[in-house]
JSON list of C-alpha atoms in Angstrom, two decimals:
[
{"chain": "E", "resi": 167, "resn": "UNK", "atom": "CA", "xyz": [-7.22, 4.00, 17.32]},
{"chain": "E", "resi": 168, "resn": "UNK", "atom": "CA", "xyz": [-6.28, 7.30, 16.33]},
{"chain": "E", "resi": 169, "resn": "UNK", "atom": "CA", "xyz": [-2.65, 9.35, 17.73]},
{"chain": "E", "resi": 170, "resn": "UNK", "atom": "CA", "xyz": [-0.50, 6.75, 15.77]},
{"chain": "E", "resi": 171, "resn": "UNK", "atom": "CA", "xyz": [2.50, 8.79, 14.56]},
{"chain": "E", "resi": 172, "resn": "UNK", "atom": "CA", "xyz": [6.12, 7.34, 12.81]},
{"chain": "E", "resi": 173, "resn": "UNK", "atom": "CA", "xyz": [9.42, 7.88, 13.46]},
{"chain": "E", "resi": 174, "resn": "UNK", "atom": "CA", "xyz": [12.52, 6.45, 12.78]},
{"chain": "E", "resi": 175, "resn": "UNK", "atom": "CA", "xyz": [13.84, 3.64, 15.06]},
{"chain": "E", "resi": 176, "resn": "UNK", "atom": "CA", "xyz": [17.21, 5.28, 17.30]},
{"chain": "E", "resi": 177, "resn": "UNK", "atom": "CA", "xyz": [19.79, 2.96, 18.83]},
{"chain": "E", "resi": 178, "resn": "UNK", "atom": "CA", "xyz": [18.13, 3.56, 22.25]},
{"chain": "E", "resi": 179, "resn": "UNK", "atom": "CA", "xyz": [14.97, 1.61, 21.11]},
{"chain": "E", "resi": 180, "resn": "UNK", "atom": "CA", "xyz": [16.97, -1.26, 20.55]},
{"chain": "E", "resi": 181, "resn": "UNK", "atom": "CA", "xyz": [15.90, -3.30, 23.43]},
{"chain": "E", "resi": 182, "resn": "UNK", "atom": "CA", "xyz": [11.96, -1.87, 23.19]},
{"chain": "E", "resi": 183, "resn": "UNK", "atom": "CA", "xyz": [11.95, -3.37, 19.45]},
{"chain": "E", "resi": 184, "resn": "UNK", "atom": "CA", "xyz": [13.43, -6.73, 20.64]},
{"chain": "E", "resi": 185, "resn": "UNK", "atom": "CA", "xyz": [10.71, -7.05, 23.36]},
{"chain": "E", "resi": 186, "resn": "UNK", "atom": "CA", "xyz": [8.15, -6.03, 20.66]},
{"chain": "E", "resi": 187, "resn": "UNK", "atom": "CA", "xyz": [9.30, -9.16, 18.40]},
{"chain": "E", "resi": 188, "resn": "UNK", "atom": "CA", "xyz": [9.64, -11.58, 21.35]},
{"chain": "E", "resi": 189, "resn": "UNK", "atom": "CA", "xyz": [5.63, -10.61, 22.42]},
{"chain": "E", "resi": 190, "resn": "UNK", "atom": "CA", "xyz": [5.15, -10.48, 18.13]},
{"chain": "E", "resi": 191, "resn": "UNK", "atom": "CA", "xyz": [7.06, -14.60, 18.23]},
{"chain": "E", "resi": 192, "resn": "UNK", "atom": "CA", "xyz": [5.22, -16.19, 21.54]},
{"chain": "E", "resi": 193, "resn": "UNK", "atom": "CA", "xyz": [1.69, -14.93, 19.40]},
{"chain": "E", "resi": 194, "resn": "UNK", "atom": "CA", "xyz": [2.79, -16.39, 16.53]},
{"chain": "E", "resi": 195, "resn": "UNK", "atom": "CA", "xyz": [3.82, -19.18, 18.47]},
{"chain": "E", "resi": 196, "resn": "UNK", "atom": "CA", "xyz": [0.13, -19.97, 20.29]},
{"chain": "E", "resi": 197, "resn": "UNK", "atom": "CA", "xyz": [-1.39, -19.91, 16.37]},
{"chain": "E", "resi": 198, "resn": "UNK", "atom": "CA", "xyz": [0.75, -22.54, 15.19]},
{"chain": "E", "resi": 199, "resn": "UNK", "atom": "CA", "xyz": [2.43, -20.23, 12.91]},
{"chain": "E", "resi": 200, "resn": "UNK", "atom": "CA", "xyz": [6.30, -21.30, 12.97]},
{"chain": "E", "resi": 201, "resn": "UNK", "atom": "CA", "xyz": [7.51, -17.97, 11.54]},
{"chain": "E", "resi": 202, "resn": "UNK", "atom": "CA", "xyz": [10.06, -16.13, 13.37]},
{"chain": "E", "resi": 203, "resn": "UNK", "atom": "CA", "xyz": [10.56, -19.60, 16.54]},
{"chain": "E", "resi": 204, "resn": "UNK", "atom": "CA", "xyz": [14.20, -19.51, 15.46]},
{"chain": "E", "resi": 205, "resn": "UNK", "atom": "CA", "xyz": [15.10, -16.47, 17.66]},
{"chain": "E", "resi": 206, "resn": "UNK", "atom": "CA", "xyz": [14.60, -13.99, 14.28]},
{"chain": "E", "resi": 207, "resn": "UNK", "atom": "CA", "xyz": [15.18, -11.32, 13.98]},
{"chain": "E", "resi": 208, "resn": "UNK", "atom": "CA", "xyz": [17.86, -11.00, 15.96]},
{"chain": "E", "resi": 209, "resn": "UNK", "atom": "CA", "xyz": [19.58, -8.17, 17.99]},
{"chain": "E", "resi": 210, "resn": "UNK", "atom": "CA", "xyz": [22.41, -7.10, 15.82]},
{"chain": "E", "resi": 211, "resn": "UNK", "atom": "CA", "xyz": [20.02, -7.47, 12.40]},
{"chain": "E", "resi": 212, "resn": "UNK", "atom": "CA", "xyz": [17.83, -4.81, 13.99]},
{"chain": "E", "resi": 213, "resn": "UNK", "atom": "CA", "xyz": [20.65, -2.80, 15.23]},
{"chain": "E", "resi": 214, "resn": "UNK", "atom": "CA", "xyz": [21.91, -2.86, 11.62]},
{"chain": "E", "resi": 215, "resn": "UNK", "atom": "CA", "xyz": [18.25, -2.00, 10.15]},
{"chain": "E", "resi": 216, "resn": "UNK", "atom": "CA", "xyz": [18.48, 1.24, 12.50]},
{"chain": "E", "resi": 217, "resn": "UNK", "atom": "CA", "xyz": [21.47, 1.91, 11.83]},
{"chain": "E", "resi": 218, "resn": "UNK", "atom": "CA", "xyz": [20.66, 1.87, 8.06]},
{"chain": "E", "resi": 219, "resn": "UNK", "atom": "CA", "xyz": [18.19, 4.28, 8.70]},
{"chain": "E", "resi": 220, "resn": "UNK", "atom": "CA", "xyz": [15.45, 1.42, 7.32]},
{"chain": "E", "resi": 221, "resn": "UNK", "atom": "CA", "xyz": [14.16, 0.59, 10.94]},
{"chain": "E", "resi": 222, "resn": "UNK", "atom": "CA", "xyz": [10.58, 2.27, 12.04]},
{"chain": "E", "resi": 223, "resn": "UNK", "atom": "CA", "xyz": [8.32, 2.40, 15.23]},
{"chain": "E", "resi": 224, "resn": "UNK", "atom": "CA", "xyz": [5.19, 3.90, 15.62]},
{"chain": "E", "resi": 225, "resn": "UNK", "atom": "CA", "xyz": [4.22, 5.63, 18.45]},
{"chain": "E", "resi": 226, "resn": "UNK", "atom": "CA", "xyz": [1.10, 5.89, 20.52]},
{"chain": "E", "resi": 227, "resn": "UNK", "atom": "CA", "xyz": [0.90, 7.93, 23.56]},
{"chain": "E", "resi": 228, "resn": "UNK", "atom": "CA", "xyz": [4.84, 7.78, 24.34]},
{"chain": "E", "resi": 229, "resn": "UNK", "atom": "CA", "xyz": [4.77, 3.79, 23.87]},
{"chain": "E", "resi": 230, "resn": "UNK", "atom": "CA", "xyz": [6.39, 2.27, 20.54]},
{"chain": "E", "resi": 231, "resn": "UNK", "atom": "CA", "xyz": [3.46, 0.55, 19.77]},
{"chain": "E", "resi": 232, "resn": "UNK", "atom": "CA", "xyz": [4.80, -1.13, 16.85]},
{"chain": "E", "resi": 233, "resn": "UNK", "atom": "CA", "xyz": [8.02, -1.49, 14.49]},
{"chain": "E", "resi": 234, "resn": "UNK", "atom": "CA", "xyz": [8.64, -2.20, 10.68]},
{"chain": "E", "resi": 235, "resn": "UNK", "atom": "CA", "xyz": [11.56, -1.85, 8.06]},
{"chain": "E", "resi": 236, "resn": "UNK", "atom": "CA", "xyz": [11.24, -0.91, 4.67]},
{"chain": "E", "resi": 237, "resn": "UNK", "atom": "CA", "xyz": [13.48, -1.50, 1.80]},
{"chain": "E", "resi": 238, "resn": "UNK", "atom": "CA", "xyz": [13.54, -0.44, -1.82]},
{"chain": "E", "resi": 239, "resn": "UNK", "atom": "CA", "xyz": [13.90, -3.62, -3.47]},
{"chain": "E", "resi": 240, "resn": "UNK", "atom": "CA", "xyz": [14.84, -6.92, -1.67]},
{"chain": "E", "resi": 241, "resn": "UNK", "atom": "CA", "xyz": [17.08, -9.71, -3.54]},
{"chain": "E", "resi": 242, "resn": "UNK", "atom": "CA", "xyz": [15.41, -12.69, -1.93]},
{"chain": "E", "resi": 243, "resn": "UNK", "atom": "CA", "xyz": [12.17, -11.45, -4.54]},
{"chain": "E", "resi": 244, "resn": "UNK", "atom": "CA", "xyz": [14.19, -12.00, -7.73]},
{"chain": "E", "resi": 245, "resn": "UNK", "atom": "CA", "xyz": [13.24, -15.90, -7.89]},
{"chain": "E", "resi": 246, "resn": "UNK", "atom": "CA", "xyz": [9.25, -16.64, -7.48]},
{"chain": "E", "resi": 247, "resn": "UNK", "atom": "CA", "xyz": [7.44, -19.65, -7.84]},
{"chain": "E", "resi": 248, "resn": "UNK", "atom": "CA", "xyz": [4.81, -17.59, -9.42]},
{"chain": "E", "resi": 249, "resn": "UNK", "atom": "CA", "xyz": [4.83, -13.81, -10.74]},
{"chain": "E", "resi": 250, "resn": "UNK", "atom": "CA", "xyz": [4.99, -10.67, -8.65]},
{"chain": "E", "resi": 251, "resn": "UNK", "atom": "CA", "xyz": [2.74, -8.02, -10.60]},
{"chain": "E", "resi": 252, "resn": "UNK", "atom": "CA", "xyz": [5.44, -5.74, -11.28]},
{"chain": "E", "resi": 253, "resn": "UNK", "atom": "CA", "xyz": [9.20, -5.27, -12.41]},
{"chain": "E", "resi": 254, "resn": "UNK", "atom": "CA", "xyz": [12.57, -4.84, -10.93]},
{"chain": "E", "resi": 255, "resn": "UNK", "atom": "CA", "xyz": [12.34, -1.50, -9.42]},
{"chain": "E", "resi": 256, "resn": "UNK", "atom": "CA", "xyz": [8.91, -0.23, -9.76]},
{"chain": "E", "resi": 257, "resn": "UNK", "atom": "CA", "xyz": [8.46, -1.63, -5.83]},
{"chain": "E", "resi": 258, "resn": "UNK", "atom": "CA", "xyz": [8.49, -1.30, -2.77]},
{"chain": "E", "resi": 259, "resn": "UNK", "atom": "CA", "xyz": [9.15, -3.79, 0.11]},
{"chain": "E", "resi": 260, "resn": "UNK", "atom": "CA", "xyz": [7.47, -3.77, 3.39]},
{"chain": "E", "resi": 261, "resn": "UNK", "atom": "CA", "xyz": [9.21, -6.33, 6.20]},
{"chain": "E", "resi": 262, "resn": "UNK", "atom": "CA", "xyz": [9.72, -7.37, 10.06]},
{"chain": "E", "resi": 263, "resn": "UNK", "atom": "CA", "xyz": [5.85, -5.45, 10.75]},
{"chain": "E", "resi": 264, "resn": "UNK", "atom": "CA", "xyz": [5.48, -6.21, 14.90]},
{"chain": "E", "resi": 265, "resn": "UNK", "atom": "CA", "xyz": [2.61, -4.66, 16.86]},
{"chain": "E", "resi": 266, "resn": "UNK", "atom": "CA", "xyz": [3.55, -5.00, 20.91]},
{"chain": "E", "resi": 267, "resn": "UNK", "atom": "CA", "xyz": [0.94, -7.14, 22.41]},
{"chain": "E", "resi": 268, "resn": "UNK", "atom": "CA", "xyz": [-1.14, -4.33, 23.82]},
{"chain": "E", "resi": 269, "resn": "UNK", "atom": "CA", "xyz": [-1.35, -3.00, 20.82]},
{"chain": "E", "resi": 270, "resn": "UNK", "atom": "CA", "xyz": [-2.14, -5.82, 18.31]},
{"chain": "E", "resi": 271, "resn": "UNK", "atom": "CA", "xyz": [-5.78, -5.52, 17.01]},
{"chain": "E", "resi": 272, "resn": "UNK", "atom": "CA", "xyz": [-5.97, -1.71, 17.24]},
{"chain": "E", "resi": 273, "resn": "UNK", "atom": "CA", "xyz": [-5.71, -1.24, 13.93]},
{"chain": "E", "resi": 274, "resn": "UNK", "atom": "CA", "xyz": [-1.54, -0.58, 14.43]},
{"chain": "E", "resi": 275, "resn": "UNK", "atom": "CA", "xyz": [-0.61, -3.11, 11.38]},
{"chain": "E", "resi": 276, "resn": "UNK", "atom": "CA", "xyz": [-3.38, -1.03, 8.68]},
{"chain": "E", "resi": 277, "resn": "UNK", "atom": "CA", "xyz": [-1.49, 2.03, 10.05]},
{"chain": "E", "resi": 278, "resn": "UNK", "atom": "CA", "xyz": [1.91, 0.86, 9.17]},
{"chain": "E", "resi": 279, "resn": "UNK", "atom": "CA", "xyz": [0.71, -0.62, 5.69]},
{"chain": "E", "resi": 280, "resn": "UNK", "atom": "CA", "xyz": [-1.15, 2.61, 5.13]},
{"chain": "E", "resi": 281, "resn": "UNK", "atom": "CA", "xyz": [1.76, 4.71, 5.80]},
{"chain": "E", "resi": 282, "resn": "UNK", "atom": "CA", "xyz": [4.25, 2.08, 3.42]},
{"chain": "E", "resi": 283, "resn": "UNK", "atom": "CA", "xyz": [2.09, 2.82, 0.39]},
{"chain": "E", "resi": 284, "resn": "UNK", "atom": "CA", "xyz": [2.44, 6.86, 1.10]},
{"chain": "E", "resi": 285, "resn": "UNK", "atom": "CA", "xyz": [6.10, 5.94, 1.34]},
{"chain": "E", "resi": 286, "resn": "UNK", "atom": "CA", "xyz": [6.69, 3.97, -1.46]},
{"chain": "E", "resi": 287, "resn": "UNK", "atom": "CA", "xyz": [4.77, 6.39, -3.79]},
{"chain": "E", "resi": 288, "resn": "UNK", "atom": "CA", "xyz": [7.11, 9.81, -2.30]},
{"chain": "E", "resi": 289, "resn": "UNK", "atom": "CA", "xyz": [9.90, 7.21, -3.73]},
{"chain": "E", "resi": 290, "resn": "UNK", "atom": "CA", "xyz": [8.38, 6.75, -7.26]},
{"chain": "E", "resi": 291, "resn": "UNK", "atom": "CA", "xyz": [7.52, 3.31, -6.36]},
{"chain": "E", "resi": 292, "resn": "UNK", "atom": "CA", "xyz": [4.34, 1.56, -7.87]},
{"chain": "E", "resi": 293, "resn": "UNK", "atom": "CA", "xyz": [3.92, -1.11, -5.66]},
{"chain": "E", "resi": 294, "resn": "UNK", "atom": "CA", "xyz": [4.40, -2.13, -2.47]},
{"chain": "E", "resi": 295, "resn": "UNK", "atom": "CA", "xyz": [5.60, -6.18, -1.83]},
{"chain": "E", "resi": 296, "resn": "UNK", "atom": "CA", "xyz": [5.93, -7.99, 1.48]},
{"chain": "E", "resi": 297, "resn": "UNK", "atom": "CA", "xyz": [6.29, -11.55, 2.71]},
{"chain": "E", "resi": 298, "resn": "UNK", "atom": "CA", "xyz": [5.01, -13.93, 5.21]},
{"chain": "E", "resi": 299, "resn": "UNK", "atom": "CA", "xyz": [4.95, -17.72, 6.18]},
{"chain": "E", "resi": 300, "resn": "UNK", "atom": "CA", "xyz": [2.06, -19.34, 4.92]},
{"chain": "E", "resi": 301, "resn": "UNK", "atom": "CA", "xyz": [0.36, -20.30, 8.62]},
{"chain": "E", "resi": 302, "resn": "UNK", "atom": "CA", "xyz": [0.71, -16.18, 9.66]},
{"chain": "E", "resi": 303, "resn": "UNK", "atom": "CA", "xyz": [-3.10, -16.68, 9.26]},
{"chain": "E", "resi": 304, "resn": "UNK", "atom": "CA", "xyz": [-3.58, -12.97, 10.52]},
{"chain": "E", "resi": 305, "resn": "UNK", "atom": "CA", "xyz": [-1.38, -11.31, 8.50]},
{"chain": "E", "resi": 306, "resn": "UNK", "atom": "CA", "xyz": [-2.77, -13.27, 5.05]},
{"chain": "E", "resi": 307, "resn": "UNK", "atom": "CA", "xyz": [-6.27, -12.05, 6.19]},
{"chain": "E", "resi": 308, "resn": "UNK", "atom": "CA", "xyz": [-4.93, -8.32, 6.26]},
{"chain": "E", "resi": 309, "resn": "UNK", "atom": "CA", "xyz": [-3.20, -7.79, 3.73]},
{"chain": "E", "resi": 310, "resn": "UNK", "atom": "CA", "xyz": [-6.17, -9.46, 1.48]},
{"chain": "E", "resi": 311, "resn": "UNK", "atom": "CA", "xyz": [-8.53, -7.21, 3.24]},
{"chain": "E", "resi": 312, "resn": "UNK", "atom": "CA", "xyz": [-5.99, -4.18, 2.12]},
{"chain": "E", "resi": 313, "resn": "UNK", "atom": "CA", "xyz": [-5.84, -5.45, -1.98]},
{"chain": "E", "resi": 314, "resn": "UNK", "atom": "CA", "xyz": [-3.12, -7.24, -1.29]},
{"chain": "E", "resi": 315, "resn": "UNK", "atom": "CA", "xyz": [-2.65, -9.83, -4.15]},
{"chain": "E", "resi": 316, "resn": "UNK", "atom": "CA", "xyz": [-0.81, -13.47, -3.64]},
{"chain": "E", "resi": 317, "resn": "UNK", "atom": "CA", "xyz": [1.85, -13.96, -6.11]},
{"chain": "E", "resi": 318, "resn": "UNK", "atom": "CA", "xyz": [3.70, -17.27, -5.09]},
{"chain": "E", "resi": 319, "resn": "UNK", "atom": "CA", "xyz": [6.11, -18.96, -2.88]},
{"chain": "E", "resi": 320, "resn": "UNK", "atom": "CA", "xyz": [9.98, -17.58, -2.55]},
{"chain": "E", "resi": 321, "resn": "UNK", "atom": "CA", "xyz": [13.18, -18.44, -0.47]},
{"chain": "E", "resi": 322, "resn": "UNK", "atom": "CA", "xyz": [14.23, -16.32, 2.13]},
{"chain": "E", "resi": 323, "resn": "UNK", "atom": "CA", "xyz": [17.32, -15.70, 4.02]},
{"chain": "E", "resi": 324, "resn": "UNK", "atom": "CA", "xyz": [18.26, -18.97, 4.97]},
{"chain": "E", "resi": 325, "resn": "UNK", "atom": "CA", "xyz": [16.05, -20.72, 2.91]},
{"chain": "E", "resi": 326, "resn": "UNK", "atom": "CA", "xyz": [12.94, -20.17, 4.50]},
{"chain": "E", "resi": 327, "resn": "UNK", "atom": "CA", "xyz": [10.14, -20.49, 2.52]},
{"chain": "E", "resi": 328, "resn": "UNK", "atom": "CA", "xyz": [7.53, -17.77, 2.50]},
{"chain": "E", "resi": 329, "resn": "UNK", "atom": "CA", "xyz": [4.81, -16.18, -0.26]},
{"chain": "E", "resi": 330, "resn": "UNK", "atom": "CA", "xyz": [4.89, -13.25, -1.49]},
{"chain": "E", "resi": 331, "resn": "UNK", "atom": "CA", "xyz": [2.05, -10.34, -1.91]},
{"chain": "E", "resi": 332, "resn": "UNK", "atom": "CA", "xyz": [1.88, -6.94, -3.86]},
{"chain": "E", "resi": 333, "resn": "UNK", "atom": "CA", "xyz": [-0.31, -4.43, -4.22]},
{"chain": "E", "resi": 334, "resn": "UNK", "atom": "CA", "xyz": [-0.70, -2.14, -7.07]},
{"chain": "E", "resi": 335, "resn": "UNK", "atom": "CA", "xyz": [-0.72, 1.73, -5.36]},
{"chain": "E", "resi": 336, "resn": "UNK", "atom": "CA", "xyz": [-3.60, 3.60, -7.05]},
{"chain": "E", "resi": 337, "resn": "UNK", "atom": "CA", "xyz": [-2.54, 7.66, -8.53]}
]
């Protein structure tokens, strides 16, 4: 699907973005996948994230068809249980990626993780690392399809356990 365009998350989407996560949770949910059942992310950590200015949505059409934050490094990837591919600094972090329901499968998620790579490179970044649970069967299968490489198991706020991923950006 073509028309998708980014733009940073405003205060007013606030309660758009939360429905977006509680359709992005009840999928996970059906697929076994127990990421995100605890209520995460909640209100007032997205409200920060926009505020920060680190909050995105895409639109389609006048609908936020889907949200992410970005970050340029992310202190929860400093211990692996494995290696990431690159060093403090070099990369970029992609998180919280949510496609509303009537957008998921139009191609909304390769959009966003398109557009992170152009981002991270405009920042002198080499890389681009995210994070998932281990059952978020859908997401593993993208980002392997998109060169993603796994690079081990890490603790997460809370101590959640997740693995990690990175992709080297090409020129």
């Amino acid at each position: 699907m073509n028309g998708y365009k980014v733009m940073p998350a405003e205060a007013g989407d606030l309660e758009s973005i939360m429905d977006i996560f509680a359709q992005a949770r009840k999928f996970m949910g059906e697929l076994g996948n127990p990421q995100w059942q605890d209520g995460f992310p909640q209100k007032q950590f997205i409200a920060d994230k926009i505020a920060l200015g680190i909050m995105y949505k895409v639109m389609c059409e006048g609908d936020i068809a889907a949200v992410f934050s970005v970050l340029d490094s992310d202190e929860d990837y400093g211990d692996i249980d494995g290696a990431w591919l690159t060093e403090e600094g070099e990369y970029f972090v992609l998180h919280t990626v949510a496609a509303a329901a009537d957008y998921r499968g139009k191609g909304c998620a390769r959009f966003i993780f398109s557009y992170a790579e152009v981002m991270a490179k405009e920042r002198g970044k080499i890389s681009v690392r995210m994070d998932t649970h281990e059952k978020n069967i859908p997401m593993r299968s993208l980002v392997a399809s998109l060169g993603y490489k796994y690079c081990g198991s890490l603790t997460v706020r809370g101590g959640k356990q997740r693995i990690g991923f990175e992709k080297i950006l090409k020129g």
